[in-house]
Each structure stands twice: as C-alpha cells, then as structure tokens.
Amino acid sequence: MVSAKLASTILVSYLLVVATVCNAGLSPFYYGNSCPQAADIVKTEVTNILQSNPNLAGGFLRLHFHDCWVNGCDGSVTIKSTADNLAEVDGNVNFQLRAIPEIDQIKAAVEAQCPNTVSCADIVALAARDATVYACGPDWPVALGRRDSRVSHANDADTQLPFPVLSFSGLVQNFANKGFTDREMIVLSGSHTIGHTHCNGIGPNLYNYTGQDSLTDTNPHLDSSFAASLKKPVRKETDDELLRGPSGASTVQYLAQPGSSWLAEFSNGMTKMGQLSPLLAPDGEIRRTCQVIN
C-alpha cells in the first residue's frame, strides 16, 4: 500500500508537472475544442491492443523514447523509409522497433472521429503513457499540441540514441546532451522492466557473466523492481553499467527501497522527455497516416 507521505509526494509532483507542461507551449487540454475525445480513443485502442499482446507495452514506451530523443518529439520515428531516404526506423539502433503498425491503427481510430486534427507525435506520447499505466506503472499528464515532422533520417537515430553497449559514463553523457541528469537517466531506465530486449543488448552479459542465477521471464509490470533486479544478473549491458561508479550504485540502492520516490521521479522524467524540442505550429504537419508524410 502506498504511504500517505508518498501519495502526497506523487500528487504534488503531478500538479507541478501539469503547471510545467502548460508553460512549455504544449497543454494536456490542447484538443479540448477540436477533439475532446482524442485521449479516450487512444486509451481504448491501447487497452484493446495490450489485452491481446501485453508485452507490447514496452514497445509503446520505447517508441516514445526513440521518437523524442532524435530531434525532439515529432513523430519522425514512425515514418517509413523510401527509395530515396533511409528513415530513423531503419537505423541500426532502432533494430526491431515495435508498435508502429499499432500506432497507425490508433491513428485510424482517431481520424475516424477527428480527421486531420491529432498528430502522430501526440498519439505516440499518449500511447506510451497509457501503456505504462496498463502495465501497472505510474501515470503522468501528457502535453499535447505537437506537430508531425516531414523529415526522418537513420543517421540521426544512430548518432543521437544511446546504443545498448554504452558505458555508464557514455550513458551519462548521452542523457546530459538532452538536458538530463545521471539520476534521471537511472530512473528512466526503469522502463526496462517491461517489454523485450534483443541479443545485441545482452550479448556480453549472456556469454561473459559470472553470476549463477538463470535468466527469468520478464514480468509485464513496470515498477521499482527494476532497481532491485540490478543486484542480480541482468539482461541489458546498459543496465549492468548503472552499478558502475558510486553515484549509479547509490541511486540504484535508494530506488530499490520500498516507498522510494521512484514513481514520482519516473513520471517527472517522462513528462520532461515528452517536452524535448516539440515541433509546434505552424511548422510540420498533421499526417493522415503515421508511416507516410502527406
């Protein structure tokens, strides 16, 4: 059960986040007049999708991160490559990026009621939040009003996103480049408690790890158990790196404690990430389908 003190901390953080969001050129109420049902449509579609495939929750969350981390939250991660352009989705770091067809499915449902109104970038952001809540993770207010980019290059993804073999110092620098602290980096790494990982992220640990415990199936819930799990053999090399160095180890130890502020900090971190260089009107467009520019 959540303590009264922790619940109060989460509530205060939530209210502060709402105020911050509204001051960033975005607003949770952006579609209040043009499409007030937008968030409900997205939530319904995400719920239906995850009821059939619960492990896709991590896919929605990863998609939002990979969108925002590359030139801002602009929906560019969902654009297909063409004969003339290799898009972000086909960058090496985006290997087996999931949930893009499902984003288009959600987009179609939104378009049916509010044509040419809600951006793919906003749908990606809403879907990530709703998937996290579905996976028993924290809630946060999603800022809306982003526009969709007409540009997407694989090289941008490969030069801006953190590769799965980065050292702790490399991870710290990568997040610092986007204005995040090492603590925020560790907190947001809690998203690794849900979804799938791939061989390029676990190879060194899979073959060189000296621990005795066997790998276990991923629990489809998102919570602070990620920090506790770092004390055991881990799946991703970047997660293993979080324990290297005193600052990383001490933060992990704190976040692993029952009643820590991880929920509130994760919510704040996701809100901050969702505000990374959003594309705002009159720039960009509202795509009719998320994988193809208009």
Short mmCIF file of C-alpha atoms in Angstrom, two decimals:
data_model
loop_
_atom_site.label_atom_id
_atom_site.label_comp_id
_atom_site.label_asym_id
_atom_site.label_seq_id
_atom_site.Cartn_x
_atom_site.Cartn_y
_atom_site.Cartn_z
CA MET A 1 0.00 0.00 0.00
CA VAL A 2 1.27 3.48 -0.86
CA SER A 3 2.03 5.53 2.26
CA ALA A 4 0.27 8.86 2.84
CA LYS A 5 3.59 10.68 2.56
CA LEU A 6 4.45 9.02 -0.75
CA ALA A 7 0.93 9.63 -2.10
CA SER A 8 1.26 13.30 -1.18
CA THR A 9 4.64 13.50 -2.90
CA ILE A 10 3.21 11.95 -6.06
CA LEU A 11 0.22 14.35 -6.06
CA VAL A 12 2.40 17.44 -5.59
CA SER A 13 4.76 16.24 -8.33
CA TYR A 14 1.80 15.64 -10.65
CA LEU A 15 0.43 19.15 -10.11
CA LEU A 16 3.85 20.71 -10.63
CA VAL A 17 4.25 18.72 -13.83
CA VAL A 18 0.90 19.98 -15.14
CA ALA A 19 1.99 23.56 -14.49
CA THR A 20 5.33 22.96 -16.20
CA VAL A 21 3.69 21.34 -19.21
CA CYS A 22 1.29 24.22 -19.72
CA ASN A 23 4.21 26.65 -19.71
CA ALA A 24 6.13 24.77 -22.41
CA GLY A 25 3.99 25.68 -25.44
CA LEU A 26 2.04 22.45 -25.02
CA SER A 27 -1.05 21.63 -22.97
CA PRO A 28 -2.86 18.48 -21.82
CA PHE A 29 -6.02 20.30 -22.96
CA TYR A 30 -4.85 21.21 -26.47
CA TYR A 31 -7.63 19.25 -28.18
CA GLY A 32 -10.33 20.40 -25.75
CA ASN A 33 -12.36 22.02 -28.53
CA SER A 34 -11.15 20.33 -31.72
CA CYS A 35 -11.15 16.70 -30.50
CA PRO A 36 -12.01 16.37 -26.80
CA GLN A 37 -12.35 12.59 -27.12
CA ALA A 38 -8.83 12.10 -28.52
CA ALA A 39 -7.22 10.84 -25.31
CA ASP A 40 -10.12 8.47 -24.63
CA ILE A 41 -9.88 7.00 -28.13
CA VAL A 42 -6.16 6.39 -27.74
CA LYS A 43 -6.61 4.82 -24.31
CA THR A 44 -9.34 2.48 -25.57
CA GLU A 45 -7.26 1.37 -28.54
CA VAL A 46 -4.12 0.85 -26.43
CA THR A 47 -6.09 -1.20 -23.92
CA ASN A 48 -7.55 -3.40 -26.65
CA ILE A 49 -4.12 -3.93 -28.19
CA LEU A 50 -2.45 -4.80 -24.89
CA GLN A 51 -5.21 -7.19 -23.89
CA SER A 52 -4.15 -9.25 -26.91
CA ASN A 53 -0.41 -8.63 -26.51
CA PRO A 54 0.60 -7.37 -23.03
CA ASN A 55 4.33 -7.41 -23.89
CA LEU A 56 3.76 -4.64 -26.42
CA ALA A 57 3.52 -2.15 -23.54
CA GLY A 58 7.29 -1.87 -23.60
CA GLY A 59 7.15 -1.33 -27.35
CA PHE A 60 4.93 1.74 -26.98
CA LEU A 61 7.19 3.16 -24.28
CA ARG A 62 10.38 2.53 -26.24
CA LEU A 63 8.83 4.10 -29.35
CA HIS A 64 8.11 7.33 -27.48
CA PHE A 65 11.68 7.48 -26.15
CA HIS A 66 13.17 6.81 -29.59
CA ASP A 67 10.95 9.49 -31.09
CA CYS A 68 11.72 12.23 -28.58
CA TRP A 69 15.45 11.51 -28.32
CA VAL A 70 16.04 12.16 -32.02
CA ASN A 71 15.47 15.83 -32.89
CA GLY A 72 12.56 16.10 -30.46
CA CYS A 73 9.08 14.60 -30.11
CA ASP A 74 7.85 14.97 -33.67
CA GLY A 75 6.59 11.55 -34.80
CA SER A 76 9.56 11.11 -37.14
CA VAL A 77 10.28 7.63 -35.75
CA THR A 78 7.14 6.22 -37.38
CA ILE A 79 7.96 7.34 -40.94
CA LYS A 80 8.77 4.57 -43.42
CA SER A 81 11.95 4.56 -45.46
CA THR A 82 11.66 5.28 -49.17
CA ALA A 83 13.81 4.52 -52.19
CA ASP A 84 15.48 7.90 -51.67
CA ASN A 85 15.75 8.01 -47.88
CA LEU A 86 16.66 5.61 -45.06
CA ALA A 87 14.40 6.71 -42.21
CA GLU A 88 15.01 6.60 -38.44
CA VAL A 89 13.05 3.39 -38.06
CA ASP A 90 15.70 1.56 -40.11
CA GLY A 91 18.67 2.91 -38.17
CA ASN A 92 20.91 0.32 -36.52
CA VAL A 93 19.92 1.48 -33.03
CA ASN A 94 16.22 1.03 -33.88
CA PHE A 95 16.60 -2.68 -34.59
CA GLN A 96 13.20 -4.38 -34.28
CA LEU A 97 11.44 -1.26 -33.06
CA ARG A 98 7.87 -2.30 -32.34
CA ALA A 99 4.37 -0.81 -32.07
CA ILE A 100 4.46 1.33 -35.23
CA PRO A 101 1.66 -0.61 -37.00
CA GLU A 102 -0.36 -0.32 -33.81
CA ILE A 103 0.21 3.45 -33.75
CA ASP A 104 -1.26 3.61 -37.25
CA GLN A 105 -4.19 1.51 -36.01
CA ILE A 106 -4.79 4.03 -33.23
CA LYS A 107 -4.35 6.91 -35.67
CA ALA A 108 -7.07 5.44 -37.92
CA ALA A 109 -9.48 5.29 -34.98
CA VAL A 110 -8.74 8.92 -34.11
CA GLU A 111 -9.03 10.03 -37.75
CA ALA A 112 -12.46 8.40 -37.99
CA GLN A 113 -13.78 10.87 -35.42
CA CYS A 114 -11.40 13.83 -35.75
CA PRO A 115 -9.89 13.96 -39.25
CA ASN A 116 -6.71 15.98 -39.80
CA THR A 117 -6.59 17.10 -36.18
CA VAL A 118 -4.43 14.93 -33.89
CA SER A 119 -0.74 14.44 -34.68
CA CYS A 120 1.05 11.11 -34.74
CA ALA A 121 3.58 12.58 -32.32
CA ASP A 122 0.81 13.20 -29.78
CA ILE A 123 -0.61 9.72 -30.33
CA VAL A 124 2.82 8.17 -29.68
CA ALA A 125 3.10 10.18 -26.45
CA LEU A 126 -0.39 9.27 -25.25
CA ALA A 127 0.06 5.60 -26.13
CA ALA A 128 3.30 5.41 -24.14
CA ARG A 129 1.59 6.82 -21.05
CA ASP A 130 -1.48 4.60 -21.40
CA ALA A 131 0.65 1.50 -21.97
CA THR A 132 2.69 2.30 -18.86
CA VAL A 133 -0.44 2.66 -16.74
CA TYR A 134 -1.79 -0.59 -18.20
CA ALA A 135 1.45 -2.26 -17.10
CA CYS A 136 0.80 -1.04 -13.53
CA GLY A 137 3.27 1.81 -13.87
CA PRO A 138 2.82 5.47 -12.90
CA ASP A 139 0.58 8.00 -14.62
CA TRP A 140 1.60 11.45 -15.82
CA PRO A 141 -0.10 14.34 -17.66
CA VAL A 142 0.71 14.23 -21.37
CA ALA A 143 1.35 17.57 -23.01
CA LEU A 144 -0.34 17.85 -26.41
CA GLY A 145 -0.07 20.10 -29.41
CA ARG A 146 2.93 18.60 -31.20
CA ARG A 147 3.09 18.61 -34.98
CA ASP A 148 4.45 15.84 -37.18
CA SER A 149 7.84 16.14 -38.85
CA ARG A 150 8.28 15.63 -42.57
CA VAL A 151 11.93 14.60 -42.07
CA SER A 152 13.36 11.32 -40.79
CA HIS A 153 16.95 10.07 -41.24
CA ALA A 154 18.50 6.85 -39.93
CA ASN A 155 21.81 8.60 -39.29
CA ASP A 156 20.13 10.96 -36.83
CA ALA A 157 18.89 7.99 -34.82
CA ASP A 158 22.28 6.27 -34.84
CA THR A 159 24.11 9.40 -33.69
CA GLN A 160 21.66 10.56 -31.00
CA LEU A 161 20.17 7.46 -29.38
CA PRO A 162 22.21 5.50 -26.79
CA PHE A 163 23.50 2.21 -28.15
CA PRO A 164 22.96 -0.81 -25.88
CA VAL A 165 26.69 -1.24 -25.20
CA LEU A 166 27.40 2.26 -23.83
CA SER A 167 29.42 2.53 -20.62
CA PHE A 168 28.00 4.33 -17.58
CA SER A 169 29.92 7.49 -18.48
CA GLY A 170 28.67 7.18 -22.04
CA LEU A 171 25.07 6.91 -20.84
CA VAL A 172 25.54 9.91 -18.55
CA GLN A 173 26.91 11.97 -21.44
CA ASN A 174 24.17 10.86 -23.82
CA PHE A 175 21.46 11.92 -21.38
CA ALA A 176 23.32 15.12 -20.49
CA ASN A 177 23.24 16.04 -24.17
CA LYS A 178 19.46 16.15 -23.84
CA GLY A 179 19.47 18.02 -20.52
CA PHE A 180 19.00 15.02 -18.21
CA THR A 181 20.99 14.22 -15.07
CA ASP A 182 22.57 10.86 -14.31
CA ARG A 183 19.86 10.27 -11.70
CA GLU A 184 17.13 10.93 -14.27
CA MET A 185 18.87 8.51 -16.61
CA ILE A 186 18.80 5.78 -13.97
CA VAL A 187 15.17 6.50 -13.08
CA LEU A 188 14.04 6.34 -16.71
CA SER A 189 15.93 3.08 -17.16
CA GLY A 190 13.14 1.58 -15.06
CA SER A 191 11.23 1.27 -18.32
CA HIS A 192 13.39 -1.81 -18.98
CA THR A 193 11.20 -3.77 -16.57
CA ILE A 194 8.66 -4.32 -19.34
CA GLY A 195 8.88 -5.46 -22.93
CA HIS A 196 11.52 -7.35 -24.89
CA THR A 197 15.25 -6.91 -25.36
CA HIS A 198 17.46 -8.18 -28.15
CA CYS A 199 20.71 -10.10 -28.44
CA ASN A 200 22.77 -7.02 -29.31
CA GLY A 201 21.90 -5.63 -25.87
CA ILE A 202 22.67 -8.71 -23.78
CA GLY A 203 25.45 -10.50 -25.65
CA PRO A 204 28.36 -9.54 -23.35
CA ASN A 205 26.39 -10.49 -20.24
CA LEU A 206 24.93 -13.62 -21.80
CA TYR A 207 28.31 -15.13 -22.57
CA ASN A 208 30.65 -13.49 -20.04
CA TYR A 209 28.54 -13.08 -16.91
CA THR A 210 29.83 -14.96 -13.86
CA GLY A 211 26.58 -14.99 -11.85
CA GLN A 212 24.88 -18.27 -11.04
CA ASP A 213 21.21 -17.30 -11.41
CA SER A 214 19.47 -18.20 -14.64
CA LEU A 215 17.58 -15.68 -16.75
CA THR A 216 13.90 -15.38 -15.94
CA ASP A 217 10.90 -14.28 -17.93
CA THR A 218 10.08 -10.59 -17.91
CA ASN A 219 7.25 -9.57 -15.61
CA PRO A 220 4.89 -7.41 -17.71
CA HIS A 221 4.58 -4.81 -14.93
CA LEU A 222 6.51 -1.56 -14.62
CA ASP A 223 7.72 -0.74 -11.12
CA SER A 224 10.76 -0.11 -8.95
CA SER A 225 11.60 -3.83 -9.03
CA PHE A 226 13.96 -2.85 -11.84
CA ALA A 227 16.33 -1.30 -9.33
CA ALA A 228 16.22 -4.36 -7.11
CA SER A 229 16.79 -6.64 -10.10
CA LEU A 230 20.08 -4.90 -10.82
CA LYS A 231 21.53 -6.72 -7.83
CA LYS A 232 21.14 -9.95 -9.84
CA PRO A 233 22.48 -10.92 -13.29
CA VAL A 234 20.88 -8.50 -15.72
CA ARG A 235 19.71 -8.71 -19.30
CA LYS A 236 20.91 -5.46 -20.85
CA GLU A 237 24.52 -4.39 -20.73
CA THR A 238 23.46 -0.76 -20.27
CA ASP A 239 21.52 -1.81 -17.16
CA ASP A 240 24.60 -3.56 -15.79
CA GLU A 241 26.51 -0.30 -16.28
CA LEU A 242 24.19 1.50 -13.85
CA LEU A 243 26.01 -0.18 -10.95
CA ARG A 244 29.42 1.00 -12.08
CA GLY A 245 30.57 4.06 -10.14
CA PRO A 246 29.42 5.30 -6.72
CA SER A 247 26.70 7.66 -7.97
CA GLY A 248 24.96 5.00 -10.02
CA ALA A 249 25.20 2.33 -7.34
CA SER A 250 23.90 4.61 -4.56
CA THR A 251 20.96 5.79 -6.67
CA VAL A 252 20.02 2.23 -7.56
CA GLN A 253 20.22 1.21 -3.90
CA TYR A 254 17.86 4.04 -2.92
CA LEU A 255 15.35 3.42 -5.71
CA ALA A 256 15.20 -0.27 -4.82
CA GLN A 257 13.85 0.51 -1.35
CA PRO A 258 10.09 0.14 -0.70
CA GLY A 259 8.41 3.54 -0.61
CA SER A 260 11.13 5.30 -2.60
CA SER A 261 10.26 8.26 -4.81
CA TRP A 262 10.77 6.24 -7.99
CA LEU A 263 7.14 6.52 -9.15
CA ALA A 264 7.09 10.31 -8.86
CA GLU A 265 10.57 10.66 -10.38
CA PHE A 266 9.69 8.40 -13.31
CA SER A 267 6.55 10.44 -14.00
CA ASN A 268 8.55 13.68 -13.90
CA GLY A 269 11.20 12.21 -16.17
CA MET A 270 8.67 11.03 -18.75
CA THR A 271 6.98 14.43 -18.75
CA LYS A 272 10.33 16.14 -19.24
CA MET A 273 11.20 13.77 -22.07
CA GLY A 274 7.87 14.47 -23.75
CA GLN A 275 8.80 18.15 -23.95
CA LEU A 276 12.07 17.64 -25.81
CA SER A 277 12.06 20.12 -28.72
CA PRO A 278 8.43 19.56 -29.77
CA LEU A 279 7.54 20.63 -33.29
CA LEU A 280 4.84 23.30 -32.97
CA ALA A 281 2.50 25.03 -35.42
CA PRO A 282 2.92 26.43 -37.97
CA ASP A 283 5.84 24.04 -38.56
CA GLY A 284 5.32 20.43 -39.56
CA GLU A 285 2.01 18.84 -40.45
CA ILE A 286 -0.76 16.54 -39.20
CA ARG A 287 -0.13 13.27 -41.01
CA ARG A 288 -3.11 11.31 -42.28
CA THR A 289 -1.26 8.06 -41.62
CA CYS A 290 1.73 7.88 -39.34
CA GLN A 291 4.11 5.97 -41.60
CA VAL A 292 3.86 8.26 -44.63
CA ILE A 293 4.25 12.03 -44.89
CA ASN A 294 1.38 13.88 -46.56
#
